[in-house]
Coordinates of C-alpha atoms and ligand atoms in Angstrom, one line a residue:
Chain A
M1 CA 60.3 59.1 68.7
T2 CA 60.9 58.3 72.7
A3 CA 63.5 59.2 74.5
T4 CA 65.7 56.9 76.4
T5 CA 65.5 56.8 80.3
V6 CA 67.8 56.3 82.9
T7 CA 66.4 55.0 86.2
L8 CA 68.8 55.9 89.3
K9 CA 68.2 56.6 92.9
I10 CA 69.0 60.3 94.7
D11 CA 68.7 60.4 98.1
G12 CA 66.9 56.7 98.3
L13 CA 64.3 58.0 96.1
E14 CA 64.1 56.0 92.9
V15 CA 63.4 58.9 89.6
T16 CA 63.5 58.1 86.0
V17 CA 64.6 60.8 83.7
P18 CA 66.1 61.2 80.1
E19 CA 69.6 59.9 79.2
G20 CA 72.1 62.8 79.5
T21 CA 70.0 65.1 82.2
T22 CA 72.0 66.4 84.8
I23 CA 72.3 65.0 88.2
L24 CA 71.2 68.4 89.6
K25 CA 68.3 68.5 87.1
A26 CA 67.0 65.1 87.9
A27 CA 66.9 65.9 91.6
K28 CA 65.3 69.4 90.9
D29 CA 62.2 67.6 88.6
N30 CA 61.9 65.5 91.8
G31 CA 61.5 67.7 94.6
I32 CA 65.2 67.6 95.8
I33 CA 67.2 70.7 95.8
I34 CA 70.5 70.7 95.6
P35 CA 72.8 74.3 96.4
T36 CA 73.9 76.2 93.6
L37 CA 75.5 79.4 92.6
C38 CA 77.1 79.3 89.5
N39 CA 74.5 77.2 87.7
L40 CA 71.5 78.6 85.9
E41 CA 68.8 77.3 84.2
G42 CA 68.8 78.7 80.7
L43 CA 72.2 79.0 80.2
S44 CA 74.9 76.6 79.7
P45 CA 76.3 74.8 82.8
Y46 CA 79.6 76.1 84.3
G47 CA 80.8 73.6 87.1
G48 CA 82.9 76.6 88.9
C49 CA 81.4 77.0 92.4
R50 CA 81.4 73.8 93.7
L51 CA 78.5 74.7 96.1
C52 CA 76.7 71.7 94.1
L53 CA 79.1 68.7 95.0
V54 CA 77.4 65.4 95.8
E55 CA 78.7 62.0 96.7
I56 CA 78.0 58.6 94.0
S57 CA 78.2 55.5 95.6
G58 CA 81.5 53.6 95.2
S59 CA 83.5 56.4 94.6
P60 CA 85.0 58.3 97.5
K61 CA 85.3 61.3 95.1
L62 CA 82.6 64.1 95.1
F63 CA 80.7 65.2 91.7
P64 CA 79.3 68.8 90.9
A65 CA 75.7 67.9 90.4
C66 CA 75.3 70.7 87.8
I67 CA 78.0 69.0 85.2
T68 CA 77.6 65.3 85.8
P69 CA 75.1 63.9 83.8
V70 CA 73.0 60.7 85.4
S71 CA 73.8 57.1 84.6
S72 CA 71.7 54.0 85.2
G73 CA 71.6 52.8 88.6
M74 CA 73.5 55.8 89.9
E75 CA 72.8 56.0 93.6
V76 CA 73.3 59.9 94.5
T77 CA 73.5 61.6 98.0
T78 CA 72.6 65.4 98.0
Q79 CA 72.9 65.8 102.0
S80 CA 75.2 64.6 104.2
E81 CA 77.8 66.0 107.1
R82 CA 80.6 65.5 104.8
L83 CA 79.1 67.3 101.7
T84 CA 77.5 69.9 104.6
E85 CA 81.2 70.6 105.5
Y86 CA 82.5 71.2 102.0
R87 CA 79.8 73.7 100.9
K88 CA 80.4 75.7 103.9
M89 CA 84.1 75.8 103.1
A90 CA 83.2 76.7 99.4
V91 CA 81.2 79.7 101.1
Q92 CA 83.8 80.6 103.3
M93 CA 86.6 80.6 100.5
L94 CA 84.4 82.7 98.3
L95 CA 83.7 85.5 101.1
A96 CA 87.7 85.2 101.7
E97 CA 88.7 85.8 98.3
R98 CA 87.6 89.6 97.6
T99 CA 86.3 92.0 99.7
H100 CA 82.9 91.8 100.8
I101 CA 81.3 93.9 103.3
C102 CA 77.2 93.1 103.5
S103 CA 76.3 96.0 105.5
V104 CA 78.1 98.6 102.9
C105 CA 76.7 96.2 100.0
V106 CA 74.1 97.3 97.4
A107 CA 72.8 93.4 97.3
N108 CA 73.0 93.3 101.4
D109 CA 69.7 90.9 102.1
H110 CA 69.5 90.0 98.0
C111 CA 72.2 88.6 97.7
E112 CA 72.8 84.5 96.8
L113 CA 76.1 84.2 98.5
Q114 CA 74.9 85.8 101.5
S115 CA 71.9 83.5 101.4
L116 CA 74.0 80.3 101.3
A117 CA 76.0 81.2 104.2
N118 CA 72.5 81.7 105.9
Q119 CA 71.5 78.5 104.6
L120 CA 74.5 76.7 105.5
G121 CA 74.9 78.6 109.0
V122 CA 78.5 80.2 108.1
D123 CA 78.5 82.9 110.4
H124 CA 81.8 83.9 110.0
V125 CA 84.6 82.9 108.2
L126 CA 88.0 81.4 109.3
F127 CA 90.0 82.0 106.4
E128 CA 92.3 85.1 106.1
R129 CA 90.8 87.4 103.7
N130 CA 92.2 89.1 100.6
W131 CA 91.0 92.1 101.1
T132 CA 91.4 92.8 97.3
R133 CA 91.3 96.7 95.9
L134 CA 89.8 96.3 92.2
E135 CA 88.8 98.8 89.5
I136 CA 85.6 99.5 90.0
D137 CA 83.9 100.6 86.8
S138 CA 81.4 103.4 86.9
S139 CA 81.9 104.7 83.2
H140 CA 78.8 103.3 81.7
D141 CA 75.4 105.5 82.0
F142 CA 73.9 103.1 84.7
L143 CA 76.0 99.9 84.8
V144 CA 78.1 99.4 87.6
I145 CA 81.2 96.5 88.2
D146 CA 82.3 96.3 91.8
R147 CA 84.9 93.5 91.1
N148 CA 85.8 93.0 94.6
R149 CA 82.7 91.7 95.4
C150 CA 82.7 89.3 92.3
I151 CA 83.2 85.4 92.8
L152 CA 83.9 84.6 88.9
C153 CA 80.6 82.3 88.7
T154 CA 80.5 83.3 85.0
R155 CA 76.7 84.1 84.8
C156 CA 77.2 87.7 83.0
L157 CA 79.5 85.8 80.3
R158 CA 77.0 83.3 79.8
V159 CA 73.7 85.4 79.6
C160 CA 76.0 88.1 77.5
D161 CA 76.9 85.6 75.1
E162 CA 74.0 83.1 74.8
I163 CA 71.1 85.0 75.3
E164 CA 71.7 88.5 74.4
G165 CA 74.5 87.6 71.7
V166 CA 77.0 90.3 71.7
H167 CA 79.7 88.7 74.1
T168 CA 80.8 92.1 75.4
L169 CA 82.1 90.4 78.8
D170 CA 84.7 88.2 79.2
L171 CA 87.3 87.3 81.7
K172 CA 90.9 88.0 82.2
L173 CA 93.8 86.8 84.1
R174 CA 93.4 83.3 85.5
G175 CA 92.4 82.1 89.4
K176 CA 91.9 84.4 91.7
D177 CA 93.1 87.1 89.9
A178 CA 90.7 86.5 87.0
Q179 CA 88.5 89.9 86.2
V180 CA 85.2 90.4 84.4
I181 CA 86.5 92.8 81.4
M182 CA 84.4 94.5 78.5
D183 CA 85.4 94.0 75.0
L184 CA 89.0 93.9 74.8
D185 CA 89.6 95.0 78.4
E186 CA 88.0 98.7 77.9
H187 CA 85.8 100.5 80.0
W188 CA 82.2 100.0 80.3
G189 CA 81.2 103.2 78.9
N190 CA 83.8 103.1 76.0
S191 CA 82.3 99.5 75.0
C192 CA 80.7 99.4 71.2
S193 CA 79.4 96.1 71.4
C194 CA 77.8 96.6 74.8
T195 CA 73.5 97.1 74.1
S196 CA 73.0 98.1 77.8
C197 CA 70.3 95.4 78.1
R198 CA 70.8 94.8 81.6
K199 CA 71.2 90.8 81.9
C200 CA 73.9 90.7 83.4
A201 CA 73.1 92.8 86.2
K202 CA 70.1 90.6 86.4
V203 CA 71.7 86.7 86.7
C204 CA 74.6 88.7 88.5
P205 CA 73.8 86.4 92.1
V206 CA 76.2 89.1 94.2
G207 CA 76.4 92.9 94.2
A208 CA 79.5 92.8 91.5
I209 CA 77.2 94.1 88.8
Y210 CA 74.1 96.3 89.6
I211 CA 72.1 99.5 88.3
E212 CA 73.2 102.3 89.6
G213 CA 70.0 104.1 91.5
E214 CA 67.7 101.3 91.3
P215 CA 66.7 98.8 94.1
V216 CA 69.2 95.6 93.8
S217 CA 65.7 93.6 94.7
H218 CA 64.5 95.3 91.8
T219 CA 66.9 94.7 89.3
K220 CA 68.0 90.8 90.4
H221 CA 65.8 88.6 88.1
K222 CA 67.8 85.4 87.7
D223 CA 64.8 83.7 86.2
I224 CA 65.5 85.8 83.0
A225 CA 67.8 83.5 81.2
E226 CA 65.4 80.3 81.7
F227 CA 62.5 82.9 80.5
I228 CA 64.2 83.7 77.2
T229 CA 65.3 80.3 76.0
E230 CA 61.6 79.0 76.7
R231 CA 60.0 81.7 74.5
R232 CA 62.5 81.5 71.8
Q233 CA 61.5 78.1 71.2
R234 CA 58.3 79.3 70.4
K235 CA 56.5 76.5 72.6
W236 CA 52.9 78.1 71.8
K237 CA 53.2 77.9 68.2
Q238 CA 53.7 73.9 68.2
Chain B
M1 CA 66.6 87.5 150.4
E2 CA 67.9 86.0 147.1
T3 CA 71.0 83.9 147.9
V4 CA 72.0 82.9 144.3
E5 CA 75.2 84.1 143.2
K6 CA 74.9 86.6 139.8
T7 CA 76.3 85.7 136.7
R8 CA 79.7 88.3 136.3
V9 CA 78.8 89.6 132.7
A10 CA 81.3 92.1 130.9
T11 CA 80.8 94.3 128.0
I12 CA 83.8 95.9 125.8
W13 CA 83.7 98.4 123.2
L14 CA 86.6 98.5 120.7
S15 CA 86.5 99.6 117.0
G16 CA 82.9 100.0 116.2
C17 CA 80.6 102.4 116.6
S18 CA 78.7 101.7 120.1
G19 CA 75.5 101.1 118.0
C20 CA 76.1 97.4 119.4
H21 CA 75.9 98.7 122.8
M22 CA 72.6 100.9 122.1
S23 CA 71.1 97.8 120.8
F24 CA 72.1 96.3 124.2
L25 CA 70.6 99.1 125.7
D26 CA 67.1 98.9 123.6
Q27 CA 66.7 95.8 125.3
D28 CA 64.7 98.5 127.4
E29 CA 62.4 96.9 130.3
L30 CA 64.2 93.7 130.3
L31 CA 67.4 95.1 131.1
I32 CA 65.2 95.5 134.6
D33 CA 65.2 91.4 134.7
L34 CA 69.0 90.9 133.4
A35 CA 70.1 93.3 136.1
K36 CA 68.2 90.7 138.7
K37 CA 70.9 88.0 137.4
I38 CA 73.7 89.5 136.7
K39 CA 76.4 91.7 137.8
L40 CA 77.9 94.1 135.2
V41 CA 81.6 93.9 136.4
Y42 CA 83.2 95.5 133.3
S43 CA 81.6 98.1 130.5
P44 CA 81.8 101.2 129.2
I45 CA 78.8 102.5 131.0
A46 CA 80.1 101.3 134.0
D47 CA 83.0 103.2 135.4
V48 CA 85.8 100.0 136.0
K49 CA 89.2 100.4 135.0
V50 CA 90.9 97.1 134.7
F51 CA 89.4 93.9 133.1
P52 CA 88.7 92.0 136.2
E53 CA 89.2 88.1 137.1
N54 CA 86.7 85.5 136.6
V55 CA 84.1 86.7 134.1
D56 CA 81.3 84.3 133.5
V57 CA 79.8 86.4 130.1
T58 CA 81.9 88.6 128.1
L59 CA 80.3 90.5 125.1
I60 CA 82.6 92.3 122.9
E61 CA 81.3 94.9 120.1
G62 CA 84.1 95.9 117.3
A63 CA 86.8 94.6 115.8
V64 CA 90.7 95.1 116.8
A65 CA 92.4 97.9 115.5
N66 CA 95.1 98.9 117.7
E67 CA 97.4 97.6 120.8
E68 CA 95.7 98.6 123.4
Q69 CA 92.7 96.8 122.0
L70 CA 94.4 93.6 121.2
S71 CA 95.7 93.4 124.6
L72 CA 92.4 94.0 126.4
L73 CA 91.0 91.4 123.9
K74 CA 93.4 88.7 125.2
R75 CA 93.5 89.6 129.1
A76 CA 89.3 89.3 128.5
R77 CA 89.8 86.1 127.0
E78 CA 91.9 84.4 129.8
R79 CA 89.4 85.9 132.2
T80 CA 86.5 85.2 131.0
K81 CA 84.1 81.8 130.7
I82 CA 82.6 82.2 127.8
L83 CA 83.6 84.9 125.1
I84 CA 80.7 86.7 122.2
S85 CA 81.4 88.2 119.5
L86 CA 78.8 91.1 119.1
G87 CA 77.7 92.6 116.0
D88 CA 79.6 92.4 112.8
C89 CA 82.6 94.8 113.4
A90 CA 83.3 91.9 116.1
V91 CA 82.0 89.1 113.6
T92 CA 83.9 90.0 110.3
G93 CA 85.7 93.2 110.7
N94 CA 82.8 95.3 108.7
V95 CA 83.7 99.0 107.9
T96 CA 85.9 98.9 110.5
A97 CA 88.2 96.8 108.3
L98 CA 87.4 98.6 105.1
R99 CA 90.8 100.3 105.7
N100 CA 92.4 96.8 105.1
T101 CA 92.1 97.2 101.2
W102 CA 94.7 100.0 101.4
E103 CA 98.8 99.4 101.1
N104 CA 100.3 100.3 104.4
S105 CA 96.4 100.8 106.2
D106 CA 97.8 101.5 109.3
Q107 CA 100.0 104.9 108.2
A108 CA 97.2 105.7 104.8
V109 CA 94.4 105.9 107.5
L110 CA 95.8 108.3 109.8
Q111 CA 97.5 110.3 107.0
R112 CA 93.7 110.3 105.8
A113 CA 92.2 111.4 108.9
Y114 CA 94.9 113.6 110.5
I115 CA 96.3 115.5 107.7
E116 CA 94.1 115.3 104.3
N117 CA 90.9 115.5 105.8
A118 CA 92.0 117.7 108.4
Q119 CA 90.9 121.6 108.5
V120 CA 92.9 123.0 111.1
K121 CA 96.2 121.6 113.1
Q122 CA 97.2 118.9 110.9
Q123 CA 99.1 116.7 113.0
I124 CA 99.2 113.2 113.5
P125 CA 98.9 112.5 117.7
T126 CA 101.6 110.6 119.3
D127 CA 100.2 109.7 122.3
V128 CA 97.6 107.3 121.2
P129 CA 98.0 103.8 121.0
K130 CA 99.6 102.1 118.0
V131 CA 97.5 101.2 115.3
L132 CA 97.7 97.6 114.0
K133 CA 98.4 97.2 110.1
K134 CA 95.2 95.6 109.6
V135 CA 92.2 95.2 111.4
H136 CA 90.9 91.8 112.6
P137 CA 87.3 90.4 113.7
L138 CA 87.5 89.1 117.5
H139 CA 88.2 85.2 116.0
E140 CA 91.4 86.1 114.0
V141 CA 93.2 86.7 117.6
V142 CA 91.3 84.4 120.6
K143 CA 88.9 81.5 120.5
V144 CA 85.0 83.1 120.4
D145 CA 82.4 80.9 121.8
Y146 CA 79.4 82.7 119.8
F147 CA 78.7 85.0 117.0
I148 CA 75.8 87.7 117.4
P149 CA 75.4 89.2 113.7
G150 CA 73.9 92.2 112.7
C151 CA 74.7 96.1 112.0
P152 CA 73.6 96.4 114.7
P153 CA 72.3 93.2 116.1
S154 CA 68.8 93.4 117.1
A155 CA 67.9 94.1 121.0
A156 CA 65.7 90.8 120.5
L157 CA 68.6 88.9 119.2
I158 CA 70.9 89.8 122.1
N159 CA 68.1 89.5 124.9
Y160 CA 67.8 85.4 123.1
V161 CA 71.5 84.6 123.6
V162 CA 72.4 86.1 126.8
T163 CA 68.4 84.7 128.4
E164 CA 69.9 81.5 127.1
L165 CA 73.3 81.5 128.3
L166 CA 72.1 82.9 131.8
A167 CA 70.0 79.6 132.1
G168 CA 72.7 77.7 131.2
R169 CA 71.7 76.6 127.8
T170 CA 73.1 76.6 124.6
P171 CA 71.9 79.4 122.3
N172 CA 70.5 77.7 119.1
M173 CA 71.5 80.2 116.5
E174 CA 69.9 78.0 113.6
G175 CA 67.5 80.6 111.6
R176 CA 68.9 83.6 113.6
S177 CA 72.2 84.0 112.0
K178 CA 72.9 86.0 109.2
Y179 CA 76.0 86.5 107.8
G180 CA 77.4 90.4 107.6
Ligands
SF4_301 S1 78.2 90.7 97.9 FE1 76.6 89.3 99.1 S2 78.3 88.2 100.5 FE2 79.3 90.4 99.5 S3 79.3 91.6 100.2 FE3 77.5 91.8 98.8 S4 75.7 91.0 100.2 FE4 77.8 90.7 101.3
SF4_302 S1 74.2 95.2 79.4 FE1 73.6 93.1 77.8 S2 74.9 93.5 76.8 FE2 76.1 94.9 78.1 S3 77.5 93.6 79.1 FE3 75.4 93.5 80.4 S4 74.9 91.5 79.3 FE4 76.1 92.1 77.7
SF4_303 S1 80.3 90.1 87.9 FE1 78.5 88.6 89.0 S2 77.6 87.2 87.5 FE2 79.9 87.9 86.7 S3 81.2 86.8 87.2 FE3 81.1 88.3 88.8 S4 79.7 87.7 90.3 FE4 79.3 86.2 88.3
FES304 S1 76.4 74.8 90.4 FE1 77.6 73.4 90.1 S2 79.3 73.9 90.4 FE2 78.3 76.1 90.5

């Protein structure tokens, strides 16, 4: 079977990829890196953080590369002043939405949000910050969630549901008030479905879910989802 | 005889731990070179009572947490050409701003420090500047020209920014800046 392919241009480079590929994947496979935060290979796309916005010729709108499929003849721009401005704004909004004090955070220097801020040159936040004081749950034997650092990327929900297969985690409330919960809003230590597999801590891009007493640099392992997905396909058996 | 006029530099210590000033002093022997080019016109390490006029560069450590600091910051801005947020408390509020997550944090913080945690003589002081409702990073109050991040910022980074400014150049923070 031959897969149908699509030819398009990304930053002036002509690329040919299978139909249905996302712009993000097409770019990555051709050496063009688009900044992302909520997206994680091995998990279903979510399209929530808007870091991966790109321009498509002929449209004044911006498109999230992680959920937009390629089409024939498309001309995509992944870097421009306008895009950098939007990405900087997205990072600042995430930093302003809850309480981020890096100097006292477990993830300081190992945080994807912080490192994006550095890459984009965000050295201060222009928006007024919300200074949330949401519940920190440390009732589990070793897993902790500090919801004040959660950026609602849903990576933990997706890894728990799609890879571990138990769907312990979900969201309650909406918008900026949304919170990650366990089971029907139990304390983590009382969750009857959590297998304590730690995958949520491994993929959380920030210092929101972590393992007590373990350096975050050791815990974080965001390739775990892609790794498990590939193994499940048993490629070695052919 | 050297006739070049020295650059007028000030440093201010607001609500911070003094670590940023320690880092400034950690420039060690580079301070000797710096001293040849600058006149320190106001600083916690210089005994000057009133923030002077016509300052070229002011480096400010710490967040703004009370009314006295607020008026000093505004005065410094009026009298300074280049104003720099020095360190995370000045840039983000940092640990100083943790109280912002409390309800009525201006009251709560005094209650906590002087009543709940006091072993002897539990009493909220009345002869100190009024505490602000919220702690602010500098740029929420005045225009800031440069941000030097770090908790504390490294002596090398402080030296780089100050040296560039003294030479009349614009410091290039790309790759040098780090959030929080
Ligand atoms: S989660 Fe990241 S951005 Fe937030 S406080 Fe921790 S290190 Fe800083
Ligand atoms: S430890 Fe595993 S099972 Fe438990 S919430 Fe996290 S991902 Fe789900
Ligand atoms: S806890 Fe971490 S992984 Fe889960 S939604 Fe929040 S930031 Fe994302
Ligand atoms: S990575 Fe595309 S929206 Fe988050």
